[in-house]
Coordinates of C-alpha atoms in Angstrom, one line a residue:
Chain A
X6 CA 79.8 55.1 178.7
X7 CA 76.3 56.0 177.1
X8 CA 75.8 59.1 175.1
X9 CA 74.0 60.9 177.5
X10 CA 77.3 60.9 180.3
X11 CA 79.2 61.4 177.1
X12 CA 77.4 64.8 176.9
X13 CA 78.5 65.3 180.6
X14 CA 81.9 64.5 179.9
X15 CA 81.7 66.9 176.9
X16 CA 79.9 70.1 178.6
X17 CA 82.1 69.4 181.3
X18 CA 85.3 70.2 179.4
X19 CA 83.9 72.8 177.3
X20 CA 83.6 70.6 173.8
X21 CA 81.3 69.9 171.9
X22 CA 81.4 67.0 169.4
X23 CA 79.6 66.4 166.5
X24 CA 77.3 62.8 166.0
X25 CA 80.0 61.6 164.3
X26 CA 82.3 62.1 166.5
X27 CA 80.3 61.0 169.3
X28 CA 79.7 57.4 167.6
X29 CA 83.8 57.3 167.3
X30 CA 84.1 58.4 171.0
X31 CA 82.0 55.9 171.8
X32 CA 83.6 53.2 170.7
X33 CA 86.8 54.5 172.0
X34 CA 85.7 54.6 175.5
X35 CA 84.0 50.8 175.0
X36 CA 87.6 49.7 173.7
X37 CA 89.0 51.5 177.1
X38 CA 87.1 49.2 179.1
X39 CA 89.0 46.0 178.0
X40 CA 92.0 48.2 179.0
X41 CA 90.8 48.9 182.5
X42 CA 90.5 45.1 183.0
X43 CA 93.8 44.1 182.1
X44 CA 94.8 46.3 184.4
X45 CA 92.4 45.1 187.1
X46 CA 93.9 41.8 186.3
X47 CA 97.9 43.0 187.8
X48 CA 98.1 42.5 191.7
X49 CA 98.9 46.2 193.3
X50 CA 97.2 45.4 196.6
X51 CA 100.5 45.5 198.4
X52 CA 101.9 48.5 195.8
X53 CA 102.5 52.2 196.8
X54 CA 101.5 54.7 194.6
X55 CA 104.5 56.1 192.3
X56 CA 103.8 59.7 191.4
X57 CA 107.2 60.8 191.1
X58 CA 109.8 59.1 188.9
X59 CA 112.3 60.2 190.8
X60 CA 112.7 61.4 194.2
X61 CA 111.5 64.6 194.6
X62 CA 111.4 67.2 197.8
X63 CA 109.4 70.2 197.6
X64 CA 112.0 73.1 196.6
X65 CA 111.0 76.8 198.6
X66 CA 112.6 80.0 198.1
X67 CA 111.3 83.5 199.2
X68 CA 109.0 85.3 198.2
X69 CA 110.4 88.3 196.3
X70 CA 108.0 90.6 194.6
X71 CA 109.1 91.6 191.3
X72 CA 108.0 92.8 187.9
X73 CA 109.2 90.2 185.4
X74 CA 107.5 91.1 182.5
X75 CA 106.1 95.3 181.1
X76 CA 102.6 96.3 180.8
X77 CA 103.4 96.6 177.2
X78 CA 104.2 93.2 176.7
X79 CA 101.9 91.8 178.7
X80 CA 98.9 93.9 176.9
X81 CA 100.3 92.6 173.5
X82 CA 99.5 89.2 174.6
X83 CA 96.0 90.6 174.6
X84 CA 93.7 89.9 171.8
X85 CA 92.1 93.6 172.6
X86 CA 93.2 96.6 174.9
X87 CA 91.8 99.7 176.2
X88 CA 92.8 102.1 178.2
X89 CA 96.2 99.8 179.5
X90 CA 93.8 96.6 180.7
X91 CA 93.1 93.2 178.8
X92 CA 89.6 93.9 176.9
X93 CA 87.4 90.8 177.4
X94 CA 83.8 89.8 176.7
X95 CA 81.0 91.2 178.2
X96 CA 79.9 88.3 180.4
X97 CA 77.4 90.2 182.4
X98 CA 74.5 91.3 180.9
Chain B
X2 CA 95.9 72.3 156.0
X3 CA 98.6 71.0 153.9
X4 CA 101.5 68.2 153.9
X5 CA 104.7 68.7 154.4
X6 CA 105.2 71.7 156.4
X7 CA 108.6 71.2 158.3
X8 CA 109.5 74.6 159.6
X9 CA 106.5 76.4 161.2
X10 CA 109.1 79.3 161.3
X11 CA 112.2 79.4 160.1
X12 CA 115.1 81.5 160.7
X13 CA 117.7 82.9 158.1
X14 CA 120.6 81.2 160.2
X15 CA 119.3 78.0 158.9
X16 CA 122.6 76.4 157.7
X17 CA 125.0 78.6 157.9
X18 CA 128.1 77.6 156.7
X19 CA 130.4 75.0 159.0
X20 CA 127.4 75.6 161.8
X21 CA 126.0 73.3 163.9
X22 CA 121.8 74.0 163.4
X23 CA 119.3 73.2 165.9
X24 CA 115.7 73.0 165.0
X25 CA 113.0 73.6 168.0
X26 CA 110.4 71.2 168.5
X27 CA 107.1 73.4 168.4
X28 CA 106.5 73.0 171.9
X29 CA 109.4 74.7 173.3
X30 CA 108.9 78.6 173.9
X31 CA 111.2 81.5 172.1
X32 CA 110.6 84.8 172.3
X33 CA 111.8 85.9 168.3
X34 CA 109.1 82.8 166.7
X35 CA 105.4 81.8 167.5
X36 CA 105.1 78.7 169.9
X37 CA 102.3 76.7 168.1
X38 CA 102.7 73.4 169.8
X39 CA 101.1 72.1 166.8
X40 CA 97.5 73.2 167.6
X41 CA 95.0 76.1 166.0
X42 CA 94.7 77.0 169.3
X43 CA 97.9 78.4 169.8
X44 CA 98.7 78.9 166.1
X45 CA 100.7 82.4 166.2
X46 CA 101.2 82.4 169.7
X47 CA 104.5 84.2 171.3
X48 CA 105.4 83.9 174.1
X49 CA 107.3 86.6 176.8
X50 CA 110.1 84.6 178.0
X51 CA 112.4 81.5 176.3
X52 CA 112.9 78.2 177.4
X53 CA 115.8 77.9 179.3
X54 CA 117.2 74.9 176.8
X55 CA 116.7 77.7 174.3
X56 CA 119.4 79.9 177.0
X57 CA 121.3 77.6 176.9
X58 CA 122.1 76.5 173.4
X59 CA 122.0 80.6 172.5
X60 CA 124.5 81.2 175.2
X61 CA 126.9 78.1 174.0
X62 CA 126.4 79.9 170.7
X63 CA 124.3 77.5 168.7
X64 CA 122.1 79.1 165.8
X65 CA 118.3 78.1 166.2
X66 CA 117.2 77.0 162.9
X67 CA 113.5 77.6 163.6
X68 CA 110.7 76.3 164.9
X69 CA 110.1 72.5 163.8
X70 CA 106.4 70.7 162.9
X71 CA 105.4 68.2 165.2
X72 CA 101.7 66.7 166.1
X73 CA 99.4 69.0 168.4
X74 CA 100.5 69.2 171.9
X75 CA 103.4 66.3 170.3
X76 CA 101.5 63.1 171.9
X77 CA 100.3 61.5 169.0
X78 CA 101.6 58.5 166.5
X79 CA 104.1 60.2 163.7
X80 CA 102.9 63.9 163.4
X81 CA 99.5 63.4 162.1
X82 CA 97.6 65.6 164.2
X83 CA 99.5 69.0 163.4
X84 CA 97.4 71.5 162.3
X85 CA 100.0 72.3 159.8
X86 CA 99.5 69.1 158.3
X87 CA 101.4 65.6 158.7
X88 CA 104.8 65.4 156.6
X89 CA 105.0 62.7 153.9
X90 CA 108.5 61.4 152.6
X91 CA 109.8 61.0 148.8
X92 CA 108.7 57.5 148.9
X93 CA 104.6 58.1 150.7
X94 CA 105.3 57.2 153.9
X95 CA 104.5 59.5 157.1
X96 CA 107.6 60.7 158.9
X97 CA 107.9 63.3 161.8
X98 CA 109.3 67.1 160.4
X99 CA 112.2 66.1 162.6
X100 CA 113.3 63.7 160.7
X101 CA 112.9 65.0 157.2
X102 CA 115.0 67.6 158.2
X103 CA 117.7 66.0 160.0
X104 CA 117.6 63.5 156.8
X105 CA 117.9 66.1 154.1
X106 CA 120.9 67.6 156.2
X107 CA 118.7 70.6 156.9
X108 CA 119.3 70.9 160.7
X109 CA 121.9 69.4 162.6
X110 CA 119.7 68.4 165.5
X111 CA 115.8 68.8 166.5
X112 CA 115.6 70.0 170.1
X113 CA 112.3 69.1 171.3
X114 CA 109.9 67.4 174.2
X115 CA 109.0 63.6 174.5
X116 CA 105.9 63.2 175.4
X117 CA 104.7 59.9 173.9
X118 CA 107.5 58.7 171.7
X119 CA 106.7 60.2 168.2
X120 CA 110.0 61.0 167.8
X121 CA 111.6 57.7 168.8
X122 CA 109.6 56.2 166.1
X123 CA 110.5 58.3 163.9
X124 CA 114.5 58.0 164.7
X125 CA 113.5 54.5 164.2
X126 CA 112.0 54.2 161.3
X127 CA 114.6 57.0 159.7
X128 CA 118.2 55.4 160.8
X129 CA 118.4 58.6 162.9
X130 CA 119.4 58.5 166.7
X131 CA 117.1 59.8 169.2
X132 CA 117.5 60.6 173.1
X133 CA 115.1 60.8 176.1
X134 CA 116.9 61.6 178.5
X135 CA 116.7 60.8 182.1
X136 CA 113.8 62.7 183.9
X137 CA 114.8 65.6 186.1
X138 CA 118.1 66.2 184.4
X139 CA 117.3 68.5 181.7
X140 CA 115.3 71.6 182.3
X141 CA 111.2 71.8 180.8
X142 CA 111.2 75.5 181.8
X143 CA 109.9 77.1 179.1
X144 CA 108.2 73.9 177.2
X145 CA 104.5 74.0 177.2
X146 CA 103.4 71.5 179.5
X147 CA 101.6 68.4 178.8
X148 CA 102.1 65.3 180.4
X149 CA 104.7 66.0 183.1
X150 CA 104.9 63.2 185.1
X151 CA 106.8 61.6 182.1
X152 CA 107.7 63.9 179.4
X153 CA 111.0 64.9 179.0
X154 CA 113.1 67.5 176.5
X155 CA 114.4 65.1 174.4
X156 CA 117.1 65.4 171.2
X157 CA 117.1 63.6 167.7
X158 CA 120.6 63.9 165.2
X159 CA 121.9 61.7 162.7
X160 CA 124.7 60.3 165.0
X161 CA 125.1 59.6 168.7
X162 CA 128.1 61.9 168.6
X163 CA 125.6 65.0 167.8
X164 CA 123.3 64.1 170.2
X165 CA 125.9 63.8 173.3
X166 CA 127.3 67.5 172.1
X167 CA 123.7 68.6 172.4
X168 CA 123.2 67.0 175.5
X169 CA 126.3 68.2 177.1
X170 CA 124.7 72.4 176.6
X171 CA 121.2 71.0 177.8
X172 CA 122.1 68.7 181.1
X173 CA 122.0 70.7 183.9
X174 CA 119.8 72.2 187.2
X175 CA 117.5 74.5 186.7
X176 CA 115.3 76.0 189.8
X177 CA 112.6 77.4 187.5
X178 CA 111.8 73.2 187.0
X179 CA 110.1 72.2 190.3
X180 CA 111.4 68.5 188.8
X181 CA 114.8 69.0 188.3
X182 CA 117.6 66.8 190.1
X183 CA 120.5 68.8 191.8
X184 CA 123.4 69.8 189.4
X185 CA 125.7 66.6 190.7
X186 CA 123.1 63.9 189.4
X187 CA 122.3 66.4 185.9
X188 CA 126.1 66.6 185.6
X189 CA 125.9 62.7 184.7
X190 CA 124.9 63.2 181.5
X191 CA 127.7 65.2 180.5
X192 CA 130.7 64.0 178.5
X193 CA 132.7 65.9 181.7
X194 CA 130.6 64.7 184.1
X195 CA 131.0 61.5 182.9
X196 CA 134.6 60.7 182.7
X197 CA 135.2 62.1 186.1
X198 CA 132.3 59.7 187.4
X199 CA 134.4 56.8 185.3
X200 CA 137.7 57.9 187.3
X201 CA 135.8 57.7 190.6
X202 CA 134.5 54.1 189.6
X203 CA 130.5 55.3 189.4
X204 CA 128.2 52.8 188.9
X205 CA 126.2 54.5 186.2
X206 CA 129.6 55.3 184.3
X207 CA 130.0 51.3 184.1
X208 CA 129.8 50.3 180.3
X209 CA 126.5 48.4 179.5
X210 CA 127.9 44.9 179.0
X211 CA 124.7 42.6 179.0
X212 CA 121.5 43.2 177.0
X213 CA 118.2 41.8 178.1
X214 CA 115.5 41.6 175.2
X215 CA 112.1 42.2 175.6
X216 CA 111.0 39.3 173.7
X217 CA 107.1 39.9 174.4
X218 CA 107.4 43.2 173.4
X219 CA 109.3 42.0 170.2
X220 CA 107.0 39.2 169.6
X221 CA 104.4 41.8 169.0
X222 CA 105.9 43.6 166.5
X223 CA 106.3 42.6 162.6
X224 CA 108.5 40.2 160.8
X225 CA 110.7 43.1 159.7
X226 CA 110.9 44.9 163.1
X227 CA 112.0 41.4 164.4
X228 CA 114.5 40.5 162.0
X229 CA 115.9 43.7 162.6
X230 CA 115.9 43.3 166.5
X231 CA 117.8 39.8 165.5
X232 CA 120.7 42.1 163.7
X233 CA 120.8 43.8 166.9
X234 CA 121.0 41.4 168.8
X235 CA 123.9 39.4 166.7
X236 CA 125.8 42.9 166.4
X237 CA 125.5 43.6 169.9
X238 CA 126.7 39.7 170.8
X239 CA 129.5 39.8 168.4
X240 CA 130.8 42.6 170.4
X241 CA 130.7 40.6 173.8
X242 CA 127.7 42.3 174.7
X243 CA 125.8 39.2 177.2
X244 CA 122.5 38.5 175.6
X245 CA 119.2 37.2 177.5
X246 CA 115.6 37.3 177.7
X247 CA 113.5 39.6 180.3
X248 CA 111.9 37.6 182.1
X249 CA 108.4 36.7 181.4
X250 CA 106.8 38.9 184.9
X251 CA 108.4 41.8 183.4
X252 CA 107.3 41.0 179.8
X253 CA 103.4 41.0 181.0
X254 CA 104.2 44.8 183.2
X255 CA 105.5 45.8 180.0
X256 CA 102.4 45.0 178.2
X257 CA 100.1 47.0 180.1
X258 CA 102.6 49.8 180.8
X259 CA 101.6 51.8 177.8
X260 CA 97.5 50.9 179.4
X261 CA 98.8 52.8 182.4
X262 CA 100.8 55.7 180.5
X263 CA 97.9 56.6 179.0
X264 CA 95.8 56.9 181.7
X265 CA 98.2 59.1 183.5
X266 CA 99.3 61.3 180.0
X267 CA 95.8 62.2 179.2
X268 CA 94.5 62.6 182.5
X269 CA 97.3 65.2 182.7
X270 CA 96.9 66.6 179.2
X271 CA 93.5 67.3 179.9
X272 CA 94.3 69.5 183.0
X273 CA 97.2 71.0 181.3
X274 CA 95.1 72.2 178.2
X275 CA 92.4 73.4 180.4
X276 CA 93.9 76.6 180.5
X277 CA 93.3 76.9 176.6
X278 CA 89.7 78.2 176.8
X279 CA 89.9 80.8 174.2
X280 CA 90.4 83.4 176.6
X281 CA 94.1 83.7 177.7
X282 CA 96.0 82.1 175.1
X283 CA 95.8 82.0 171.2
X284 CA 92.7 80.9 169.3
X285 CA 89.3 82.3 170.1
X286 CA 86.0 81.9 168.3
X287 CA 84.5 85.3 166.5
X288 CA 80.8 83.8 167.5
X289 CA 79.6 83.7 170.9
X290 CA 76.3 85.2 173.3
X291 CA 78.0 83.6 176.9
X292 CA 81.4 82.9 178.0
X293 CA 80.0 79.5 178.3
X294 CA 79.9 79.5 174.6
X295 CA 82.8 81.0 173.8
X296 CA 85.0 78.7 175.8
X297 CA 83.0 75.8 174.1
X298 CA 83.3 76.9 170.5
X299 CA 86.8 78.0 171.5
X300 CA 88.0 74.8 171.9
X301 CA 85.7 72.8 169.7
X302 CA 87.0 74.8 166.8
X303 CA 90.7 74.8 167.7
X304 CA 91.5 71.1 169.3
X305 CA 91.8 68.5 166.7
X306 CA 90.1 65.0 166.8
X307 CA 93.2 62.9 168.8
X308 CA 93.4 66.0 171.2
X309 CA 89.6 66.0 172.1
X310 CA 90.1 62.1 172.6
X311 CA 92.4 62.6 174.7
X312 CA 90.9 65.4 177.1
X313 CA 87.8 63.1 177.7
X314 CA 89.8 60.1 178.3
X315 CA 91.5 62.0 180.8
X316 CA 89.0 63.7 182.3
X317 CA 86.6 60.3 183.0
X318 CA 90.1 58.1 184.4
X319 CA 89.7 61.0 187.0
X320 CA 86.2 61.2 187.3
X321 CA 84.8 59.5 191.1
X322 CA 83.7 56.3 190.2
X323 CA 87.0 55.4 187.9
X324 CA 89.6 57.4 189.7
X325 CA 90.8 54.1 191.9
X326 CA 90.3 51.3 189.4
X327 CA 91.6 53.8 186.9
X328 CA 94.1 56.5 187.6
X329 CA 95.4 55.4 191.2
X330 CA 95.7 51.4 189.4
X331 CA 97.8 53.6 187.2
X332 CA 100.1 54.7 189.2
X333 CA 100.5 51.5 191.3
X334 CA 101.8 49.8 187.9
X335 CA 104.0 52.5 187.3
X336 CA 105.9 51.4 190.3
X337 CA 105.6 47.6 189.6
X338 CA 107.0 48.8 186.0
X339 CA 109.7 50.5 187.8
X340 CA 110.7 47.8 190.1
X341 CA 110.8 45.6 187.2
X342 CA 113.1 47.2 185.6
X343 CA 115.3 47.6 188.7
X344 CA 114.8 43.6 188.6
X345 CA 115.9 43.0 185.4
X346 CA 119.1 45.7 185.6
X347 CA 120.2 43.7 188.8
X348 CA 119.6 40.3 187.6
X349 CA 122.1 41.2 184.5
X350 CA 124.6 42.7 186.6
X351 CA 124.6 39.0 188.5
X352 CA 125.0 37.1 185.3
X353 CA 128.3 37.4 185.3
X354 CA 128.4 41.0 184.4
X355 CA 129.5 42.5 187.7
X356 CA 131.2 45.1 186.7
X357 CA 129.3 46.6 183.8
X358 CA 125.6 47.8 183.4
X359 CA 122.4 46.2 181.6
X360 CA 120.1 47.8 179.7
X361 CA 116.8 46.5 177.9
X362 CA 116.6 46.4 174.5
X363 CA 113.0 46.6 172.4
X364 CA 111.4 48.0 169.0
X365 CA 110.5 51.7 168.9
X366 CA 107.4 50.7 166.9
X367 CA 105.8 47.6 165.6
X368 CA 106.5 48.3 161.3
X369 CA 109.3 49.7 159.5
X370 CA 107.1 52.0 158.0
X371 CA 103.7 54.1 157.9
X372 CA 101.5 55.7 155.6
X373 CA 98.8 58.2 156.2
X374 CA 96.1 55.9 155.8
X375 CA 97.8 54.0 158.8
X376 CA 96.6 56.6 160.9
X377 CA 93.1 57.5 159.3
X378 CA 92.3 53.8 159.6
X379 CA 93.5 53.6 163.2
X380 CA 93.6 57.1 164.6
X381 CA 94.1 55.8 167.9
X382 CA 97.5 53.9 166.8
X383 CA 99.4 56.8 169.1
X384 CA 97.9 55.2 172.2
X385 CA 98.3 51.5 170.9
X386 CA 101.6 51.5 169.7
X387 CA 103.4 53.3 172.1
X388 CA 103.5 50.1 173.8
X389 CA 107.2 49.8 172.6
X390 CA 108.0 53.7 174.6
X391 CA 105.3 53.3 177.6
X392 CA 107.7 51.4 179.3
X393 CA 110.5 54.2 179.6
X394 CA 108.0 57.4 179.2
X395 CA 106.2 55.6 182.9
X396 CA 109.0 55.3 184.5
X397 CA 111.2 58.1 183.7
X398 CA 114.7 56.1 182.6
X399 CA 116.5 57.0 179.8
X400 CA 116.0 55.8 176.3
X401 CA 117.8 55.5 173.3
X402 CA 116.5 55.3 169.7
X403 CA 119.4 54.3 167.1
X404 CA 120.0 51.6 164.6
X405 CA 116.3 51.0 164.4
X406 CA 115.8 49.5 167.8
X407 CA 115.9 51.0 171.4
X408 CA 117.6 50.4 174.4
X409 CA 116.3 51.5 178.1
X410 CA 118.9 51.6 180.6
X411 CA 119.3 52.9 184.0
X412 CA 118.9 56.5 185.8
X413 CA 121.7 58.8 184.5
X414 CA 123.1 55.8 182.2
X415 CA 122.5 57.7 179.1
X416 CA 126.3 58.4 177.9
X417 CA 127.1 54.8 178.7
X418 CA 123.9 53.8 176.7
X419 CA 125.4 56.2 173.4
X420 CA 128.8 54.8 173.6
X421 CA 126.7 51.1 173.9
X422 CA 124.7 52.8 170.5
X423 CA 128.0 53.8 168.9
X424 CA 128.5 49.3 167.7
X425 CA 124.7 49.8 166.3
X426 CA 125.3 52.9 164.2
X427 CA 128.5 51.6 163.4
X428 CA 127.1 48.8 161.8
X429 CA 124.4 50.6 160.4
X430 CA 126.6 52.8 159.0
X431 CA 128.8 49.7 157.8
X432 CA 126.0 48.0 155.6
X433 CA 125.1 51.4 154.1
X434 CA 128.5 52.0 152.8

């Protein structure tokens, strides 16, 4: 990891660090590499992948519309309203 | 922001007289008090509908104490990274809100979710007794998401007995969780549920009558943590509790488990905050010309150092070029992990133990105690020393925090694992008297 794909990584997730926080980040991600090869160093050729801790089966029920939750209390979630609809940014120009 | 803030809100119920309190970790939602999970972004946040362990402790008639400080999105060391500021004991050493409370008698229990083991450590390092439950059985409806492959709702009180009479509202099947096991396999964990499964000769309702240690594990830790494991140990064996070693193929698993869990914890963190762009939910930036730039400043200004760390961390395990020797390796140990486990609770059964369970025992953390400057010196001790609760957060299997030390048993053998606690606290109780 170099600073410039640490950029990537950063406009990629929508953050952006300061210098000094870059030179810390840095040296996390060079630390993470002696991680990576103790791990390379366990034998999993012959290992399934485990994504579940337990057994799991998909769980399907139908598909009721319904109204869970009011305008009103949606809207108050809003930082800004108008007319009854969520008031956002202007993103075009 | 400033120490030692343990409530983030706090209701006037708080100790009423000959009440049983609850405090709410600060990740679980309720509809009457913000839902902060520790972070600026989310500071003041309500939400529209409860968490259905918050149903469920209202409808058994339990008073909600208030919302509880923890760490922001509760996966860092000891609380550190709340942006209400870390909380500081009498005597200068960092402690989770959690435990201040429960230890000035200000709650009864702290409710709450595990996501990295904060709040074993601090059951540890407090005397206090701390469950994570087994995965699946109790509800996360309702807890803001962070790590879900391994997080569980988890409960801290100052005795085992408190934290089975919490467990016995919060153990059930829920179909809002996509994750949770059918009512049968929650009902386990119930004091009910497990004396019927001890008339009907259950496995999992078997005592735990042999111990294995994790002695690389314990080698790692200090000379305190190990003298204090050795108490265990002699407690446990003076009670007739069988006594050996894991074996040394499970000792090296376990010393990369916490590698893998953090791998899979931030690579799922960083998805599950994703939706956190300044927009939608809670914080957003007064300063902006693009959207591009309000997302960015968004979160730049709201996530704090640890939580940053851990978005990018997750985000490159995934990224193609790492995603096989990184996040897939992951998950391959967390089987090998699991089987190990299996291993080591068959081999104890076969030492002349037929009839009763094993469980592992380890340290919860590596010192008996922490200071601020701990974590400013080494801000990445979260993802270092949770070495000690990798091992049960990967795999799912229950774990339980009391007398200073933990013990990982088997799926659903929680209740056998707090009656297994009771000789620890006991004891504990014994010496302080």
């Amino acid at each position: 990891m170099d600073r410039d794909a640490l950029l990537g990584l950063e406009s990629l997730n929508q953050l952006a660090l300061t210098p000094e926080e870059q030179d810390e980040m840095l040296a996390f991600f060079a630390a993470r590499e002696a991680d990576w090869e103790s791990l390379a160093q366990v034998d999993t050729a012959n290992v399934e992948r485990m994504v579940h801790v337990r057994p799991m089966v998909n769980v399907l029920r139908e598909d009721v519309p319904s109204q869970p939750f009011s305008r009103e209390d949606l809207l108050a979630q809003a930082p800004e309203s108008m007319d009854g609809y969520w008031q956002v940014p202007r993103v075009l120009q | 922001m400033s120490e030692n803030t343990l409530f983030i809100t706090e209701n006037s119920c708080k100790k009423t007289e000959g009440g049983f309190d609850i405090g709410l970790d600060d990740l679980v939602l309720t509809q009457d008090a913000a839902t902060s999970a520790g972070s600026k972004m989310l500071a003041g946040f309500k939400s529209l509908f409860e968490a259905r362990i918050v149903e469920r402790l209202r409808e058994a008639g339990y008073d909600i104490a208030g919302k509880v400080n923890i760490g922001e999105f509760g996966f860092d060391f000891l609380g550190e990274s709340s942006y209400f500021g870390p909380v500081i004991d009498a005597d200068g050493h960092l402690v989770t809100a959690t435990a201040k409370l429960l230890g000035d008698s200000s709650v009864d229990a702290v409710v709450g979710l595990d996501v990295n083991g904060a709040q074993a450590r601090a059951a540890s390092l407090s005397g206090q007794v701390h469950l994570k439950p087994t995965y699946g059985c109790v509800s996360r409806f309702g807890t803001v998401a962070i790590a879900c492959s391994g997080e569980t709702v988890d409960i801290t009180a100052r005795s085992t007995k408190d934290v089975q009479q919490v467990l016995d509202v919060l153990a059930g099947h829920d179909d809002a969780d996509g994750t949770s096991l059918p009512a049968s396999e929650c009902a386990r964990l119930t004091t009910a549920g497990f004396a019927e499964a001890v008339g009907a000769g259950e496995a999992f309702a078997a005592p735990i009558t042999h111990v294995k240690v994790a002695r690389g594990l314990m080698n790692s830790a200090d000379a305190d943590t190990k003298q204090l494991m050795e108490a265990a140990i002699q407690t446990l064996s003076s009670e007739g509790i069988g006594v050996t070693d894991t074996a040394s193929e499970t000792d090296d698993l376990f010393a990369v488990a916490n590698l893998a869990w953090n791998i899979l914890m931030c690579a799922e963190l960083c998805n599950n905050v994703n939706r956190f762009e300044g927009m939608k939910y809670g914080y957003h930036t007064e300063k902006y010309q693009t959207i591009d730039e309000l997302y960015t400043k968004s979160r730049t200004e709201a996530f704090g150092y640890l939580t940053k760390v851990a978005i990018l961390y997750g985000s490159e395990v995934l990224a193609t070029g790492n995603y096989e020797r990184c996040y897939d390796k992951a998950l391959r140990i967390r089987r090998l992990v699991s089987e190990a486990f299996a291993s080591e609770f068959a081999q104890g059964a076969s030492a002349g133990n037929a009839a009763g369970q094993t469980a592992i025992l380890l340290p919860a953390c590596a010192k008996r105690a922490y200071s601020l400057a701990d974590v400013e010196a080494n801000p990445y001790l979260a993802f270092e020393e949770n070495r000690f609760t990798a091992p049960a957060a990967i795999t799912g299997l229950p774990a339980l925090t009391a007398g200073g030390v933990q013990l990982v048993g088997p799926a659903f053998s929680d209740v056998a694992l707090l009656r297994l606690a009771d000789i620890l606290t006991a004891d504990c109780a014994g010496k302080e008297a």
